[in-house]
Coordinates of C-alpha atoms in Angstrom, one line a residue:
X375 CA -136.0 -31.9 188.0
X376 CA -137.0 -29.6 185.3
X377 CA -139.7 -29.9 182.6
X378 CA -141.9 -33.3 182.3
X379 CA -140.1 -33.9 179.0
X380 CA -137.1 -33.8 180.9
X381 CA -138.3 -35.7 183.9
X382 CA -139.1 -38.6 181.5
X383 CA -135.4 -38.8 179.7
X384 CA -133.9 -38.8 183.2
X385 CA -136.3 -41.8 184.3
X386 CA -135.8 -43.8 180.9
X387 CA -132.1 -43.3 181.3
X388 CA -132.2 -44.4 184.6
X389 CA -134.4 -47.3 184.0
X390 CA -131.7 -48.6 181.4
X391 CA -129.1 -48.1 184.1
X392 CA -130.9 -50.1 186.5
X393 CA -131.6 -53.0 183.4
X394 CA -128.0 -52.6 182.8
X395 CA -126.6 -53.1 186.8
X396 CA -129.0 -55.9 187.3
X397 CA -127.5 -57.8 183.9
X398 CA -124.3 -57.1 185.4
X399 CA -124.9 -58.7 188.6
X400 CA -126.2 -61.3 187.5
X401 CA -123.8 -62.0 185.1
X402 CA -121.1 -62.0 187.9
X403 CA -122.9 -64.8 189.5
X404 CA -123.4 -66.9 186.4
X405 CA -119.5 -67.1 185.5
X406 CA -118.9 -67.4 189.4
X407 CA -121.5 -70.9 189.7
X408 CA -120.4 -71.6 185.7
X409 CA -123.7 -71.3 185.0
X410 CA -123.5 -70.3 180.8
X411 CA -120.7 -70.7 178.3
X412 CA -117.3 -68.7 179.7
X413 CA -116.6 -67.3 176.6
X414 CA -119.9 -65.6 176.4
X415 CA -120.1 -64.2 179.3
X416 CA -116.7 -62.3 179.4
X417 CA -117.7 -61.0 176.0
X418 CA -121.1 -59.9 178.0
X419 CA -118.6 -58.6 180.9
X420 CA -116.6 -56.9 178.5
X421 CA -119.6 -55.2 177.1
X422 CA -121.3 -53.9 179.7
X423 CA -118.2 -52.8 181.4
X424 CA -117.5 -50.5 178.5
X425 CA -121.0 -49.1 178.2
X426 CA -120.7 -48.2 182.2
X427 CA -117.2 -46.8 181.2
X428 CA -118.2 -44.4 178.8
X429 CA -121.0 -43.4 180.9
X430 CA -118.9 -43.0 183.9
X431 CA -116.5 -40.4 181.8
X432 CA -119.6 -38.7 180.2
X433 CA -121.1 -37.7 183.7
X434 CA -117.8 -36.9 184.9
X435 CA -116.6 -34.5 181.7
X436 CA -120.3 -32.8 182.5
X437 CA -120.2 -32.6 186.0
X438 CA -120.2 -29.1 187.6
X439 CA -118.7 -30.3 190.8
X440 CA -115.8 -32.8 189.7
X441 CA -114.4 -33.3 193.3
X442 CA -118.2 -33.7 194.3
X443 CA -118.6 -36.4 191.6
X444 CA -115.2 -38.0 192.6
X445 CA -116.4 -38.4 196.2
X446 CA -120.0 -39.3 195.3
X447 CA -119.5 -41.8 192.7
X448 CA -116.2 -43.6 194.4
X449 CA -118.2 -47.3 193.3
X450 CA -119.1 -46.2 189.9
X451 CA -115.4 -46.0 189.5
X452 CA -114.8 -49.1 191.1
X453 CA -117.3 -50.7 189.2
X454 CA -115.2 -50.2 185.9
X455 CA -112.4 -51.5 187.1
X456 CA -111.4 -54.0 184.5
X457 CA -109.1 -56.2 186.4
X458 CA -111.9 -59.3 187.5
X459 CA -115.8 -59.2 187.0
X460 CA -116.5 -59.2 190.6
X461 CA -116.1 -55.1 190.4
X462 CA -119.4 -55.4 188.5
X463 CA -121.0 -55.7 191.7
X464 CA -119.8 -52.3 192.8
X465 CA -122.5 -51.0 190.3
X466 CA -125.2 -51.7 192.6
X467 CA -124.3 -48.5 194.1
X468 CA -125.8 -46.5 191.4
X469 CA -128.8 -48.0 192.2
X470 CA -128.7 -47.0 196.2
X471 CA -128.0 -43.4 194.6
X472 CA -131.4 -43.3 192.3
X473 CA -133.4 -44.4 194.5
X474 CA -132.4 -41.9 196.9
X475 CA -132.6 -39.4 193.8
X476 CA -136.3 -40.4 193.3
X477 CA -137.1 -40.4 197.0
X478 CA -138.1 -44.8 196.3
X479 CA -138.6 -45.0 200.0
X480 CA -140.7 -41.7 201.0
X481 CA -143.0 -42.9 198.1
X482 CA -143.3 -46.5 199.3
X483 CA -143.4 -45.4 202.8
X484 CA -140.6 -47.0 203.6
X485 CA -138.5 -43.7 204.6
X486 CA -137.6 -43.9 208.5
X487 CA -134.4 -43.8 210.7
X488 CA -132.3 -46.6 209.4
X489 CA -132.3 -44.5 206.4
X490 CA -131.1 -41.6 207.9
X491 CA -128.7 -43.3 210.2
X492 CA -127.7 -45.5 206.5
X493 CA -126.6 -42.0 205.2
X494 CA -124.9 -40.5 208.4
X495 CA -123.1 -43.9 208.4
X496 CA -121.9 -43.7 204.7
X497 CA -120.9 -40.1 204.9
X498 CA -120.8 -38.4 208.2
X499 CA -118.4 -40.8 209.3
X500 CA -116.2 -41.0 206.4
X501 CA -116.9 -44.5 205.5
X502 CA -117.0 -43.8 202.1
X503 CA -113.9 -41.8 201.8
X504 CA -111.9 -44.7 203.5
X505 CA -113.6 -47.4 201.8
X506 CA -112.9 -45.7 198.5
X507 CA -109.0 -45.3 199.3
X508 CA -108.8 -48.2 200.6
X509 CA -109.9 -50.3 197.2
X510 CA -108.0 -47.8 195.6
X511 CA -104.5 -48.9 197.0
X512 CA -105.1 -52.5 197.1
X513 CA -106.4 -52.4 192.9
X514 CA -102.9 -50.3 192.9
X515 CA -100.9 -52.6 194.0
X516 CA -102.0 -55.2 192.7
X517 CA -102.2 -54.2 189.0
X518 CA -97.9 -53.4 189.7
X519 CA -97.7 -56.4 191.6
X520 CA -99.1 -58.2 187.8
X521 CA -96.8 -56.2 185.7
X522 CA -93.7 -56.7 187.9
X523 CA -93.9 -59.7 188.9
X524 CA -95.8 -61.2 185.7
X525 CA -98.9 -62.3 187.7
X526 CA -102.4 -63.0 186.4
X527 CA -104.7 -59.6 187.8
X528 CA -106.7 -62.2 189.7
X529 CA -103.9 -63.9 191.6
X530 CA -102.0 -60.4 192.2
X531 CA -105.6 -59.0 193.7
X532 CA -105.9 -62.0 195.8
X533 CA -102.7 -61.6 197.4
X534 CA -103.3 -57.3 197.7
X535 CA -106.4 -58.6 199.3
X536 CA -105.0 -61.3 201.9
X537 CA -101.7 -58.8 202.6
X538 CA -104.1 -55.5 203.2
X539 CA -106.3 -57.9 205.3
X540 CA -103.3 -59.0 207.4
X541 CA -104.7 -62.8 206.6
X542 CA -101.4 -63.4 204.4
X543 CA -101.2 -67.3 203.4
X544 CA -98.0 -66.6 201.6
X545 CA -99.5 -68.4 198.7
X546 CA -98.3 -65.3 196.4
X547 CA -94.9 -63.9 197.3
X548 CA -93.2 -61.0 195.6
X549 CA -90.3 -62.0 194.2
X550 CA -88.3 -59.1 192.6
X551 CA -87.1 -56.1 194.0
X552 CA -90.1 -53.7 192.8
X553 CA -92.4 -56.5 194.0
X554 CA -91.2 -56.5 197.5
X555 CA -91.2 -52.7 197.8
X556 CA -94.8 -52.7 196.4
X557 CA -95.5 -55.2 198.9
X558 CA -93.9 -53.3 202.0
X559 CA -95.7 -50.0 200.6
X560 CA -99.6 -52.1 200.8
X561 CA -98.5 -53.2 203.9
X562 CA -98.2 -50.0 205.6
X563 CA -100.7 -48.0 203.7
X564 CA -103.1 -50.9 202.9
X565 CA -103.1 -51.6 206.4
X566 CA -103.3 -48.3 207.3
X567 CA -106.3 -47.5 206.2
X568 CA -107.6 -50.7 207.0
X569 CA -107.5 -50.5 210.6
X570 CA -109.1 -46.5 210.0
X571 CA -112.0 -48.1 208.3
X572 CA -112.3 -50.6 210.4
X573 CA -112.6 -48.7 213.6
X574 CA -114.6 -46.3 211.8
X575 CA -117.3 -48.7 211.8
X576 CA -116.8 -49.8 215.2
X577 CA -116.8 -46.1 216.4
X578 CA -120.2 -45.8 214.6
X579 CA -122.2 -48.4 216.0
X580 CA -120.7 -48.1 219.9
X581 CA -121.7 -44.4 219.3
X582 CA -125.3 -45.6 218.0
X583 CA -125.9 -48.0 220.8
X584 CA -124.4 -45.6 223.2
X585 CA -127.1 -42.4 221.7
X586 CA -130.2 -45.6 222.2
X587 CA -129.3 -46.2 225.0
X588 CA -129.3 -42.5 226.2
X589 CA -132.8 -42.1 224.7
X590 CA -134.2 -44.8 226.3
X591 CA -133.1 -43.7 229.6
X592 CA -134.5 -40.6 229.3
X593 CA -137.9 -42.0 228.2
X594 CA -138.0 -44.1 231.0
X595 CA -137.2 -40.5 233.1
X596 CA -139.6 -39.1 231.5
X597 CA -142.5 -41.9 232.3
X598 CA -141.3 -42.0 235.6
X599 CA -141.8 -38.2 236.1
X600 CA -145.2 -38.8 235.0
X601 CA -146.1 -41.6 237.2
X602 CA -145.0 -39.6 239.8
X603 CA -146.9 -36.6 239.0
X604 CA -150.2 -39.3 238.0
X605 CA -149.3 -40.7 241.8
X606 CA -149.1 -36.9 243.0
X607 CA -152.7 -36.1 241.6
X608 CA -154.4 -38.9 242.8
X609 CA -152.9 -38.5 246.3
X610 CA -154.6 -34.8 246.3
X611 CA -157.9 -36.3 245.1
X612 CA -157.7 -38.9 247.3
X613 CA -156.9 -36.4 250.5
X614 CA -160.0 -34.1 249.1
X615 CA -162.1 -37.3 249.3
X616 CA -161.2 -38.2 253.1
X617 CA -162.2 -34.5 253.8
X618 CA -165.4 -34.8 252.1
X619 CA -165.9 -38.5 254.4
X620 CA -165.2 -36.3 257.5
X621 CA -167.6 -33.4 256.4
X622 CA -170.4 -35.6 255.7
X623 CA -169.8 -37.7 259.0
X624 CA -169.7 -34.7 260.8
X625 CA -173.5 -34.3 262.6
X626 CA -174.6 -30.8 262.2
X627 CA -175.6 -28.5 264.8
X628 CA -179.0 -27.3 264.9

């Protein structure tokens, strides 16, 4: 992590980053319950959204593994998606990533298998990859759904949402020709990779219940070897004994 000097800039940074997701989150909730003044707010949204913006293109300019970066940071660039302020909320990602970066949990004691199987589950499986291709061809489609079929961003994400979902209430309908083919293409792709990441997650806990399940019948093997061998030992002491009985009731021969 380098020298203390830098050790300190990388937890002040990070501390402002936390400050900053936190502000953003809640934020998201207040102009969801109408909480504060609307107007206020957006111009907070607005704000922060361009702070994580700039910081987003400043790590990735610097990176020294770009793809790496791309892959790692899928919800920082979902977070600064400016098309409704629920992305905000993918910023709490950043979070799950420093604390893993300052080992939060091994410190607290908190470290143990679910956080291990949390990370297999994320990345061994391909959840993230999925997940992150997924979000990106529904926020696709419906920014070109908005432009060609002059739709608010939140309506055309709602219907991206209900069409990749296979829901469909038919409350939004495409209604031009690049529309419909927008449409068709989220339907097969959208879907697509729907069902993949949706299966993926199924695959992942039938193959976790399937490995517990295996463990536990070998523990209980291996405590029944045990017994046995417990129940083997104490049949040998137990034979010693009754030849001990039979010596001593033996009268000896003078």
């Amino acid at each position: 992590m380098g020298n203390p000097r830098q050790r300190a800039a990388i937890i002040g940074y990070h501390l402002i980053v936390t400050i900053l997701t936190l502000w953003s989150a809640v934020n998201v909730i207040m102009m969801t319950f109408h909480i504060w003044d609307w107007q206020t707010e957006m111009i907070i949204a607005n704000s922060l959204l361009a702070v994580f913006a700039v910081d987003y293109f400043v790590r990735f300019t610097t990176a020294h593994d770009r793809k790496a970066f791309l892959i790692h940071s899928a919800f920082d660039l979902m977070g600064i998606i400016p098309m409704h302020p629920v992305f905000a909320l993918f910023r709490l990602g950043r979070l799950a990533r420093m604390i893993q970066y300052h080992h939060l949990f091994w410190r607290l004691g908190w470290d143990g298998q679910w956080t291990h199987d949390f990370h297999r589950f994320v990345y061994s499986t391909g959840f993230i990859y999925l997940f992150s291709i997924s979000i990106a061809i529904i926020v696709l489609s419906a920014l070109l759904f908005s432009v060609f079929e002059h739709q608010s961003l939140s309506n055309s994400l709602w219907r991206a949402v209900t069409t990749a979902t296979t829901v469909g209430y038919g409350d939004e309908t495409p209604h031009t020709p690049v529309g419909k083919i927008i449409a068709a293409a989220l339907m097969f792709g959208g879907i697509g990779f729907i069902g993949l990441l949706t299966s993926t997650i199924t695959d992942f806990f039938t193959t976790q219940t399937s490995q517990n399940l295996g463990q536990q019948d070998d523990a209980k093997q291996t405590d029944m070897k045990l017994l046995l061998t417990k129940i083997d030992e104490l049949t040998q002491k137990v034979d010693q004994l009754q030849t001990e009985v039979k010596q001593l009731k033996t009268p000896k021969r003078r």
